Amino acid sequence: MQYEHFSDEQIKTLTALIDQQGYAVLPNWASAAELEDVQALVKREVAQAGNHYVALAGHQAVAGSLLSEWGRSPVFLDLCRRIVTQATGRAANDDALYQVLRCLVGDSGRRESMIFHYDSFVLTAILPVCMPEGNKGDLLMLPSKRPLRGTYAMNLIDKLKIDNRWSQRSLVRAYERGSARFTQVAMEPGNMYLFWGYRSLHTNLPADPKGIRATAVFHYDNLHGASSLAGRIRSSLALVKPRRRAVV
Ligand SMILES: O=C(O)CCC(=O)C(=O)O
Ligand SMILES: [Fe+2]
C-alpha cells in the first residue's frame, strides 16, 4: 500500500467525488508485487473450497496476509473515519474496519451476483484482486438512493422493500433496458474504490464463471451496530437459519 497520509484537502475531494459521481478511486492502492501476493492467496482459497464461491469474513480469516494488514492499517482506518466525518458531520461509530474477501467462481459465484442490497455500513471500500478474462462483474449502483436512516426499524423497512423477488427482478429489468439511473464501475485490480455502501443500492454484474472474480471488501461505520432491535433481530435470525437449512 503506497498511501501514507491524506491531507484535509484530499479527504474533502474524495468525499465530494463520492457524493457527485457515486464513487471515488485511489489508484494503485496495491503495488504489482502486493497484488500478486494477494492473488496467490485467492487461488489457494478457491482451490481449497473446491472451485466454489467462498467468502472469508474478518481479518482473522486472512491472518498473516497483506489483506489482514490493510484491514487493520491505521492509515486506512483514519482515511475511512475522516471521510465518514466529512460526509456526516459527526464522529464515526466504529474503531475498526470489517473486511470480507469475496471470491466468485463458477455457477455458485453467479448465484451471488445481481443481488441488489444496501450495506449496514456507511462507507464501503472495494479492492478488486482478480478479474476473469470475459465479463468482469462490474460494480453496479444507484448511488445515494436513500439517506442515512435514524433508526434500525427504518433501515429494516428499506431492506425488506428490496429483499424480494419482485423488486430484484424489476431492478434487473431496468438495468437490461439500459436505464440511465445506474452507475456502472469497471474496476481495475489494485485500485481501491470507495462509495456510500449504506446509502447506495448496489450489486455486481455476473462475472465469467470460468474465471475467478475476487474482491477485498472493507466496511466502515456500522450505523445501527448499537441498536438493541438490530441485536434482537440478528440473534433471532441466527436461531432460525440453521433450521431453515435443515428443512431445505
Ligand atoms: O464484490 C463486489 O463488487 C461488491 C460486494 C458488496 O457489495 C458487499 O460485499 O457488500
Ligand atoms: Fe455491498
PDB file of C-alpha atoms and ligand atoms in Angstrom:
ATOM      1  CA  MET A   1       0.000   0.000   0.000  1.00  0.00           C
ATOM      2  CA  GLN A   2       1.589   3.202  -1.222  1.00  0.00           C
ATOM      3  CA  TYR A   3      -0.595   5.698   0.672  1.00  0.00           C
ATOM      4  CA  GLU A   4       0.696   7.221   3.892  1.00  0.00           C
ATOM      5  CA  HIS A   5      -1.309  10.171   4.968  1.00  0.00           C
ATOM      6  CA  PHE A   6      -4.242  12.033   3.485  1.00  0.00           C
ATOM      7  CA  SER A   7      -4.462  15.814   3.715  1.00  0.00           C
ATOM      8  CA  ASP A   8      -7.731  17.505   4.687  1.00  0.00           C
ATOM      9  CA  GLU A   9      -7.962  18.707   1.093  1.00  0.00           C
ATOM     10  CA  GLN A  10      -7.755  15.131  -0.207  1.00  0.00           C
ATOM     11  CA  ILE A  11     -10.446  13.984   2.244  1.00  0.00           C
ATOM     12  CA  LYS A  12     -12.739  16.760   1.037  1.00  0.00           C
ATOM     13  CA  THR A  13     -12.076  15.925  -2.622  1.00  0.00           C
ATOM     14  CA  LEU A  14     -12.697  12.197  -2.131  1.00  0.00           C
ATOM     15  CA  THR A  15     -15.935  12.838  -0.221  1.00  0.00           C
ATOM     16  CA  ALA A  16     -17.166  15.269  -2.888  1.00  0.00           C
ATOM     17  CA  LEU A  17     -16.355  12.742  -5.621  1.00  0.00           C
ATOM     18  CA  ILE A  18     -18.350  10.020  -3.866  1.00  0.00           C
ATOM     19  CA  ASP A  19     -21.253  12.449  -3.498  1.00  0.00           C
ATOM     20  CA  GLN A  20     -21.109  13.643  -7.100  1.00  0.00           C
ATOM     21  CA  GLN A  21     -20.223  10.578  -9.192  1.00  0.00           C
ATOM     22  CA  GLY A  22     -21.197   7.817  -6.778  1.00  0.00           C
ATOM     23  CA  TYR A  23     -17.668   6.623  -6.047  1.00  0.00           C
ATOM     24  CA  ALA A  24     -14.036   7.665  -5.734  1.00  0.00           C
ATOM     25  CA  VAL A  25     -10.894   5.773  -6.727  1.00  0.00           C
ATOM     26  CA  LEU A  26      -7.499   5.517  -5.055  1.00  0.00           C
ATOM     27  CA  PRO A  27      -5.331   4.305  -7.935  1.00  0.00           C
ATOM     28  CA  ASN A  28      -2.637   1.688  -7.345  1.00  0.00           C
ATOM     29  CA  TRP A  29      -3.513   1.026  -3.736  1.00  0.00           C
ATOM     30  CA  ALA A  30      -1.647  -2.248  -4.080  1.00  0.00           C
ATOM     31  CA  SER A  31       1.659  -2.443  -5.938  1.00  0.00           C
ATOM     32  CA  ALA A  32       2.060  -5.106  -8.638  1.00  0.00           C
ATOM     33  CA  ALA A  33       4.023  -7.317  -6.230  1.00  0.00           C
ATOM     34  CA  GLU A  34       1.446  -6.893  -3.453  1.00  0.00           C
ATOM     35  CA  LEU A  35      -1.352  -7.690  -5.850  1.00  0.00           C
ATOM     36  CA  GLU A  36       0.384 -10.902  -6.949  1.00  0.00           C
ATOM     37  CA  ASP A  37       0.746 -11.892  -3.336  1.00  0.00           C
ATOM     38  CA  VAL A  38      -2.968 -11.467  -2.657  1.00  0.00           C
ATOM     39  CA  GLN A  39      -3.913 -13.168  -5.921  1.00  0.00           C
ATOM     40  CA  ALA A  40      -1.937 -16.231  -4.822  1.00  0.00           C
ATOM     41  CA  LEU A  41      -3.944 -16.274  -1.583  1.00  0.00           C
ATOM     42  CA  VAL A  42      -7.209 -16.127  -3.563  1.00  0.00           C
ATOM     43  CA  LYS A  43      -6.127 -19.017  -5.796  1.00  0.00           C
ATOM     44  CA  ARG A  44      -5.254 -21.142  -2.758  1.00  0.00           C
ATOM     45  CA  GLU A  45      -8.571 -20.392  -1.048  1.00  0.00           C
ATOM     46  CA  VAL A  46     -10.652 -21.052  -4.154  1.00  0.00           C
ATOM     47  CA  ALA A  47      -8.859 -24.359  -4.779  1.00  0.00           C
ATOM     48  CA  GLN A  48      -9.402 -25.306  -1.138  1.00  0.00           C
ATOM     49  CA  ALA A  49     -13.114 -24.518  -1.498  1.00  0.00           C
ATOM     50  CA  GLY A  50     -13.320 -26.968  -4.415  1.00  0.00           C
ATOM     51  CA  ASN A  51     -13.589 -24.197  -7.032  1.00  0.00           C
ATOM     52  CA  HIS A  52     -16.763 -22.857  -5.484  1.00  0.00           C
ATOM     53  CA  TYR A  53     -17.828 -19.476  -4.219  1.00  0.00           C
ATOM     54  CA  VAL A  54     -16.051 -18.628  -0.986  1.00  0.00           C
ATOM     55  CA  ALA A  55     -16.170 -15.582   1.288  1.00  0.00           C
ATOM     56  CA  LEU A  56     -13.627 -15.092   4.061  1.00  0.00           C
ATOM     57  CA  ALA A  57     -15.011 -12.757   6.693  1.00  0.00           C
ATOM     58  CA  GLY A  58     -12.964 -10.872   9.264  1.00  0.00           C
ATOM     59  CA  HIS A  59      -9.244 -10.210   9.370  1.00  0.00           C
ATOM     60  CA  GLN A  60      -8.625 -13.475  11.225  1.00  0.00           C
ATOM     61  CA  ALA A  61      -9.813 -15.408   8.175  1.00  0.00           C
ATOM     62  CA  VAL A  62      -6.960 -13.866   6.178  1.00  0.00           C
ATOM     63  CA  ALA A  63      -4.478 -13.745   9.077  1.00  0.00           C
ATOM     64  CA  GLY A  64      -0.842 -13.275   8.104  1.00  0.00           C
ATOM     65  CA  SER A  65      -1.707 -11.805   4.701  1.00  0.00           C
ATOM     66  CA  LEU A  66      -1.495  -8.287   3.307  1.00  0.00           C
ATOM     67  CA  LEU A  67      -5.303  -8.157   3.368  1.00  0.00           C
ATOM     68  CA  SER A  68      -5.308  -8.593   7.114  1.00  0.00           C
ATOM     69  CA  GLU A  69      -2.615  -5.913   7.398  1.00  0.00           C
ATOM     70  CA  TRP A  70      -4.638  -3.476   5.278  1.00  0.00           C
ATOM     71  CA  GLY A  71      -7.821  -4.237   7.194  1.00  0.00           C
ATOM     72  CA  ARG A  72      -6.075  -3.154  10.404  1.00  0.00           C
ATOM     73  CA  SER A  73      -3.997  -0.349   8.897  1.00  0.00           C
ATOM     74  CA  PRO A  74      -4.193   2.885  10.941  1.00  0.00           C
ATOM     75  CA  VAL A  75      -3.773   4.903   7.721  1.00  0.00           C
ATOM     76  CA  PHE A  76      -6.750   3.170   6.092  1.00  0.00           C
ATOM     77  CA  LEU A  77      -8.865   3.406   9.234  1.00  0.00           C
ATOM     78  CA  ASP A  78      -8.040   7.104   9.582  1.00  0.00           C
ATOM     79  CA  LEU A  79      -8.984   7.664   5.931  1.00  0.00           C
ATOM     80  CA  CYS A  80     -12.373   5.980   6.391  1.00  0.00           C
ATOM     81  CA  ARG A  81     -13.068   7.764   9.656  1.00  0.00           C
ATOM     82  CA  ARG A  82     -12.316  11.188   8.212  1.00  0.00           C
ATOM     83  CA  ILE A  83     -14.379  10.573   5.057  1.00  0.00           C
ATOM     84  CA  VAL A  84     -17.365   9.498   7.156  1.00  0.00           C
ATOM     85  CA  THR A  85     -16.998  12.505   9.438  1.00  0.00           C
ATOM     86  CA  GLN A  86     -16.631  14.818   6.452  1.00  0.00           C
ATOM     87  CA  ALA A  87     -19.835  13.425   4.951  1.00  0.00           C
ATOM     88  CA  THR A  88     -21.982  13.124   8.058  1.00  0.00           C
ATOM     89  CA  GLY A  89     -20.661  15.917  10.256  1.00  0.00           C
ATOM     90  CA  ARG A  90     -20.408  13.565  13.210  1.00  0.00           C
ATOM     91  CA  ALA A  91     -17.855  11.209  14.706  1.00  0.00           C
ATOM     92  CA  ALA A  92     -17.946   7.657  13.307  1.00  0.00           C
ATOM     93  CA  ASN A  93     -19.263   4.787  15.438  1.00  0.00           C
ATOM     94  CA  ASP A  94     -16.565   2.196  14.772  1.00  0.00           C
ATOM     95  CA  ASP A  95     -12.898   1.924  15.662  1.00  0.00           C
ATOM     96  CA  ALA A  96     -12.216  -0.906  13.214  1.00  0.00           C
ATOM     97  CA  LEU A  97     -12.918  -1.963   9.647  1.00  0.00           C
ATOM     98  CA  TYR A  98     -14.968  -5.037   8.884  1.00  0.00           C
ATOM     99  CA  GLN A  99     -13.458  -6.944   5.976  1.00  0.00           C
ATOM    100  CA  VAL A 100     -14.583  -9.728   3.651  1.00  0.00           C
ATOM    101  CA  LEU A 101     -12.671 -11.412   0.835  1.00  0.00           C
ATOM    102  CA  ARG A 102     -15.292 -12.422  -1.726  1.00  0.00           C
ATOM    103  CA  CYS A 103     -14.300 -14.940  -4.382  1.00  0.00           C
ATOM    104  CA  LEU A 104     -16.802 -15.609  -7.157  1.00  0.00           C
ATOM    105  CA  VAL A 105     -16.198 -18.583  -9.407  1.00  0.00           C
ATOM    106  CA  GLY A 106     -18.383 -20.933 -11.448  1.00  0.00           C
ATOM    107  CA  ASP A 107     -22.160 -21.166 -11.116  1.00  0.00           C
ATOM    108  CA  SER A 108     -22.062 -20.719  -7.347  1.00  0.00           C
ATOM    109  CA  GLY A 109     -20.348 -17.376  -7.988  1.00  0.00           C
ATOM    110  CA  ARG A 110     -23.055 -16.382 -10.441  1.00  0.00           C
ATOM    111  CA  ARG A 111     -25.723 -17.039  -7.853  1.00  0.00           C
ATOM    112  CA  GLU A 112     -24.031 -14.472  -5.603  1.00  0.00           C
ATOM    113  CA  SER A 113     -24.207 -11.809  -8.337  1.00  0.00           C
ATOM    114  CA  MET A 114     -27.015  -9.439  -9.312  1.00  0.00           C
ATOM    115  CA  ILE A 115     -28.376  -9.299  -5.774  1.00  0.00           C
ATOM    116  CA  PHE A 116     -29.149  -5.649  -5.100  1.00  0.00           C
ATOM    117  CA  HIS A 117     -28.661  -4.614  -1.490  1.00  0.00           C
ATOM    118  CA  TYR A 118     -27.777  -1.858   0.940  1.00  0.00           C
ATOM    119  CA  ASP A 119     -24.816  -2.405   3.256  1.00  0.00           C
ATOM    120  CA  SER A 120     -25.171  -1.836   7.005  1.00  0.00           C
ATOM    121  CA  PHE A 121     -22.054   0.356   6.987  1.00  0.00           C
ATOM    122  CA  VAL A 122     -21.821   3.976   5.875  1.00  0.00           C
ATOM    123  CA  LEU A 123     -18.664   3.557   3.775  1.00  0.00           C
ATOM    124  CA  THR A 124     -17.658   0.592   1.623  1.00  0.00           C
ATOM    125  CA  ALA A 125     -14.216   0.246   0.044  1.00  0.00           C
ATOM    126  CA  ILE A 126     -13.530  -2.409  -2.588  1.00  0.00           C
ATOM    127  CA  LEU A 127     -10.147  -3.566  -3.777  1.00  0.00           C
ATOM    128  CA  PRO A 128     -10.557  -5.873  -6.782  1.00  0.00           C
ATOM    129  CA  VAL A 129      -7.948  -8.629  -6.582  1.00  0.00           C
ATOM    130  CA  CYS A 130      -8.704 -10.942  -9.521  1.00  0.00           C
ATOM    131  CA  MET A 131     -10.867 -10.378 -12.558  1.00  0.00           C
ATOM    132  CA  PRO A 132     -11.814 -13.050 -15.098  1.00  0.00           C
ATOM    133  CA  GLU A 133     -10.986 -12.737 -18.802  1.00  0.00           C
ATOM    134  CA  GLY A 134     -14.534 -12.216 -20.098  1.00  0.00           C
ATOM    135  CA  ASN A 135     -17.262 -10.432 -18.151  1.00  0.00           C
ATOM    136  CA  LYS A 136     -15.628  -8.807 -15.174  1.00  0.00           C
ATOM    137  CA  GLY A 137     -18.666  -8.472 -12.935  1.00  0.00           C
ATOM    138  CA  ASP A 138     -18.689  -4.666 -12.824  1.00  0.00           C
ATOM    139  CA  LEU A 139     -19.953  -2.859  -9.763  1.00  0.00           C
ATOM    140  CA  LEU A 140     -23.452  -1.553 -10.412  1.00  0.00           C
ATOM    141  CA  MET A 141     -25.186   1.000  -8.256  1.00  0.00           C
ATOM    142  CA  LEU A 142     -27.920   3.519  -7.746  1.00  0.00           C
ATOM    143  CA  PRO A 143     -25.782   5.968  -5.782  1.00  0.00           C
ATOM    144  CA  SER A 144     -27.167   7.613  -2.661  1.00  0.00           C
ATOM    145  CA  LYS A 145     -30.633   6.135  -3.193  1.00  0.00           C
ATOM    146  CA  ARG A 146     -31.596   6.590   0.467  1.00  0.00           C
ATOM    147  CA  PRO A 147     -30.481   8.820   3.330  1.00  0.00           C
ATOM    148  CA  LEU A 148     -28.741   7.559   6.452  1.00  0.00           C
ATOM    149  CA  ARG A 149     -31.681   6.313   8.490  1.00  0.00           C
ATOM    150  CA  GLY A 150     -32.173   7.440  12.043  1.00  0.00           C
ATOM    151  CA  THR A 151     -33.418   4.097  13.325  1.00  0.00           C
ATOM    152  CA  TYR A 152     -32.788   0.435  12.669  1.00  0.00           C
ATOM    153  CA  ALA A 153     -36.528  -0.094  12.082  1.00  0.00           C
ATOM    154  CA  MET A 154     -36.491   2.342   9.149  1.00  0.00           C
ATOM    155  CA  ASN A 155     -33.400   0.652   7.775  1.00  0.00           C
ATOM    156  CA  LEU A 156     -35.171  -2.688   8.036  1.00  0.00           C
ATOM    157  CA  ILE A 157     -38.144  -1.388   6.036  1.00  0.00           C
ATOM    158  CA  ASP A 158     -35.769  -0.251   3.236  1.00  0.00           C
ATOM    159  CA  LYS A 159     -34.159  -3.676   3.216  1.00  0.00           C
ATOM    160  CA  LEU A 160     -37.467  -5.547   3.149  1.00  0.00           C
ATOM    161  CA  LYS A 161     -38.567  -3.469   0.172  1.00  0.00           C
ATOM    162  CA  ILE A 162     -35.528  -4.703  -1.749  1.00  0.00           C
ATOM    163  CA  ASP A 163     -35.119  -8.282  -0.482  1.00  0.00           C
ATOM    164  CA  ASN A 164     -37.892  -9.788  -2.548  1.00  0.00           C
ATOM    165  CA  ARG A 165     -38.094 -11.379  -5.961  1.00  0.00           C
ATOM    166  CA  TRP A 166     -40.305  -8.689  -7.437  1.00  0.00           C
ATOM    167  CA  SER A 167     -38.025  -5.744  -6.586  1.00  0.00           C
ATOM    168  CA  GLN A 168     -34.901  -7.643  -7.600  1.00  0.00           C
ATOM    169  CA  ARG A 169     -36.443  -8.534 -10.943  1.00  0.00           C
ATOM    170  CA  SER A 170     -37.594  -5.028 -11.705  1.00  0.00           C
ATOM    171  CA  LEU A 171     -34.116  -3.686 -10.941  1.00  0.00           C
ATOM    172  CA  VAL A 172     -32.514  -6.260 -13.238  1.00  0.00           C
ATOM    173  CA  ARG A 173     -35.029  -5.391 -15.971  1.00  0.00           C
ATOM    174  CA  ALA A 174     -34.371  -1.679 -15.582  1.00  0.00           C
ATOM    175  CA  TYR A 175     -30.654  -2.358 -15.995  1.00  0.00           C
ATOM    176  CA  GLU A 176     -31.226  -4.585 -19.025  1.00  0.00           C
ATOM    177  CA  ARG A 177     -33.392  -1.902 -20.637  1.00  0.00           C
ATOM    178  CA  GLY A 178     -30.390   0.430 -20.346  1.00  0.00           C
ATOM    179  CA  SER A 179     -31.806   2.692 -17.658  1.00  0.00           C
ATOM    180  CA  ALA A 180     -29.587   5.729 -17.196  1.00  0.00           C
ATOM    181  CA  ARG A 181     -30.124   5.676 -13.432  1.00  0.00           C
ATOM    182  CA  PHE A 182     -27.358   3.158 -12.891  1.00  0.00           C
ATOM    183  CA  THR A 183     -23.702   3.915 -12.339  1.00  0.00           C
ATOM    184  CA  GLN A 184     -21.531   1.088 -13.620  1.00  0.00           C
ATOM    185  CA  VAL A 185     -17.924   0.836 -12.490  1.00  0.00           C
ATOM    186  CA  ALA A 186     -15.391  -1.298 -14.384  1.00  0.00           C
ATOM    187  CA  MET A 187     -12.976  -1.925 -11.550  1.00  0.00           C
ATOM    188  CA  GLU A 188      -9.242  -2.424 -12.085  1.00  0.00           C
ATOM    189  CA  PRO A 189      -7.366  -4.849  -9.829  1.00  0.00           C
ATOM    190  CA  GLY A 190      -5.095  -2.995  -7.423  1.00  0.00           C
ATOM    191  CA  ASN A 191      -7.187   0.197  -7.222  1.00  0.00           C
ATOM    192  CA  MET A 192      -9.374   0.965  -4.197  1.00  0.00           C
ATOM    193  CA  TYR A 193     -12.962   2.093  -4.866  1.00  0.00           C
ATOM    194  CA  LEU A 194     -14.944   3.988  -2.241  1.00  0.00           C
ATOM    195  CA  PHE A 195     -18.715   4.512  -2.151  1.00  0.00           C
ATOM    196  CA  TRP A 196     -21.607   5.018   0.259  1.00  0.00           C
ATOM    197  CA  GLY A 197     -22.479   1.357   0.880  1.00  0.00           C
ATOM    198  CA  TYR A 198     -25.349   2.162   3.251  1.00  0.00           C
ATOM    199  CA  ARG A 199     -26.990   4.752   1.032  1.00  0.00           C
ATOM    200  CA  SER A 200     -26.383   3.181  -2.405  1.00  0.00           C
ATOM    201  CA  LEU A 201     -28.391   0.277  -3.744  1.00  0.00           C
ATOM    202  CA  HIS A 202     -25.708  -1.893  -5.324  1.00  0.00           C
ATOM    203  CA  THR A 203     -24.524  -5.253  -6.589  1.00  0.00           C
ATOM    204  CA  ASN A 204     -22.045  -6.738  -9.024  1.00  0.00           C
ATOM    205  CA  LEU A 205     -22.892  -7.922 -12.535  1.00  0.00           C
ATOM    206  CA  PRO A 206     -22.413 -11.626 -13.263  1.00  0.00           C
ATOM    207  CA  ALA A 207     -18.768 -12.414 -13.997  1.00  0.00           C
ATOM    208  CA  ASP A 208     -17.431 -15.037 -16.393  1.00  0.00           C
ATOM    209  CA  PRO A 209     -17.908 -18.288 -14.425  1.00  0.00           C
ATOM    210  CA  LYS A 210     -14.758 -19.821 -15.950  1.00  0.00           C
ATOM    211  CA  GLY A 211     -12.501 -17.350 -14.146  1.00  0.00           C
ATOM    212  CA  ILE A 212     -12.177 -16.008 -10.615  1.00  0.00           C
ATOM    213  CA  ARG A 213     -13.593 -12.631  -9.631  1.00  0.00           C
ATOM    214  CA  ALA A 214     -12.227 -11.741  -6.206  1.00  0.00           C
ATOM    215  CA  THR A 215     -12.771  -8.524  -4.293  1.00  0.00           C
ATOM    216  CA  ALA A 216     -11.452  -7.483  -0.902  1.00  0.00           C
ATOM    217  CA  VAL A 217     -14.332  -5.550   0.647  1.00  0.00           C
ATOM    218  CA  PHE A 218     -13.839  -3.254   3.645  1.00  0.00           C
ATOM    219  CA  HIS A 219     -16.820  -1.824   5.503  1.00  0.00           C
ATOM    220  CA  TYR A 220     -16.699   1.067   7.910  1.00  0.00           C
ATOM    221  CA  ASP A 221     -19.143   2.554  10.409  1.00  0.00           C
ATOM    222  CA  ASN A 222     -21.992   0.192  11.176  1.00  0.00           C
ATOM    223  CA  LEU A 223     -24.786   2.705  11.522  1.00  0.00           C
ATOM    224  CA  HIS A 224     -27.141   0.656  13.679  1.00  0.00           C
ATOM    225  CA  GLY A 225     -24.482  -1.520  15.292  1.00  0.00           C
ATOM    226  CA  ALA A 226     -25.504  -0.431  18.769  1.00  0.00           C
ATOM    227  CA  SER A 227     -29.282  -0.722  18.200  1.00  0.00           C
ATOM    228  CA  SER A 228     -30.909  -3.211  20.554  1.00  0.00           C
ATOM    229  CA  LEU A 229     -33.589  -4.033  17.954  1.00  0.00           C
ATOM    230  CA  ALA A 230     -30.802  -4.867  15.470  1.00  0.00           C
ATOM    231  CA  GLY A 231     -29.234  -7.155  18.038  1.00  0.00           C
ATOM    232  CA  ARG A 232     -32.500  -8.937  18.820  1.00  0.00           C
ATOM    233  CA  ILE A 233     -33.295  -9.460  15.138  1.00  0.00           C
ATOM    234  CA  ARG A 234     -29.795 -10.684  14.375  1.00  0.00           C
ATOM    235  CA  SER A 235     -29.884 -13.213  17.192  1.00  0.00           C
ATOM    236  CA  SER A 236     -33.332 -14.476  16.224  1.00  0.00           C
ATOM    237  CA  LEU A 237     -32.138 -14.874  12.626  1.00  0.00           C
ATOM    238  CA  ALA A 238     -29.173 -16.833  13.905  1.00  0.00           C
ATOM    239  CA  LEU A 239     -31.652 -19.181  15.585  1.00  0.00           C
ATOM    240  CA  VAL A 240     -33.892 -19.504  12.537  1.00  0.00           C
ATOM    241  CA  LYS A 241     -31.244 -20.012   9.843  1.00  0.00           C
ATOM    242  CA  PRO A 242     -29.936 -23.488  10.743  1.00  0.00           C
ATOM    243  CA  ARG A 243     -33.488 -24.811  10.998  1.00  0.00           C
ATOM    244  CA  ARG A 244     -34.323 -23.414   7.557  1.00  0.00           C
ATOM    245  CA  ARG A 245     -31.258 -25.023   6.085  1.00  0.00           C
ATOM    246  CA  ALA A 246     -32.140 -28.352   7.668  1.00  0.00           C
ATOM    247  CA  VAL A 247     -35.612 -28.194   6.101  1.00  0.00           C
ATOM    248  CA  VAL A 248     -34.225 -27.350   2.633  1.00  0.00           C
TER     249      VAL A 248
HETATM  250  O1  LIG B   1     -17.779  -7.612  -4.774  1.00  0.00           O
HETATM  251  C1  LIG B   1     -18.332  -6.544  -5.048  1.00  0.00           C
HETATM  252  O2  LIG B   1     -18.034  -5.901  -6.047  1.00  0.00           O
HETATM  253  C2  LIG B   1     -19.428  -5.989  -4.176  1.00  0.00           C
HETATM  254  C3  LIG B   1     -19.500  -6.598  -2.820  1.00  0.00           C
HETATM  255  C4  LIG B   1     -20.526  -5.987  -1.915  1.00  0.00           C
HETATM  256  O3  LIG B   1     -21.329  -5.185  -2.279  1.00  0.00           O
HETATM  257  C5  LIG B   1     -20.541  -6.388  -0.491  1.00  0.00           C
HETATM  258  O4  LIG B   1     -19.787  -7.312  -0.128  1.00  0.00           O
HETATM  259  O5  LIG B   1     -21.299  -5.801   0.285  1.00  0.00           O
HETATM  260 FE    FE B   2     -22.421  -4.357  -0.585  1.00  0.00          FE
END
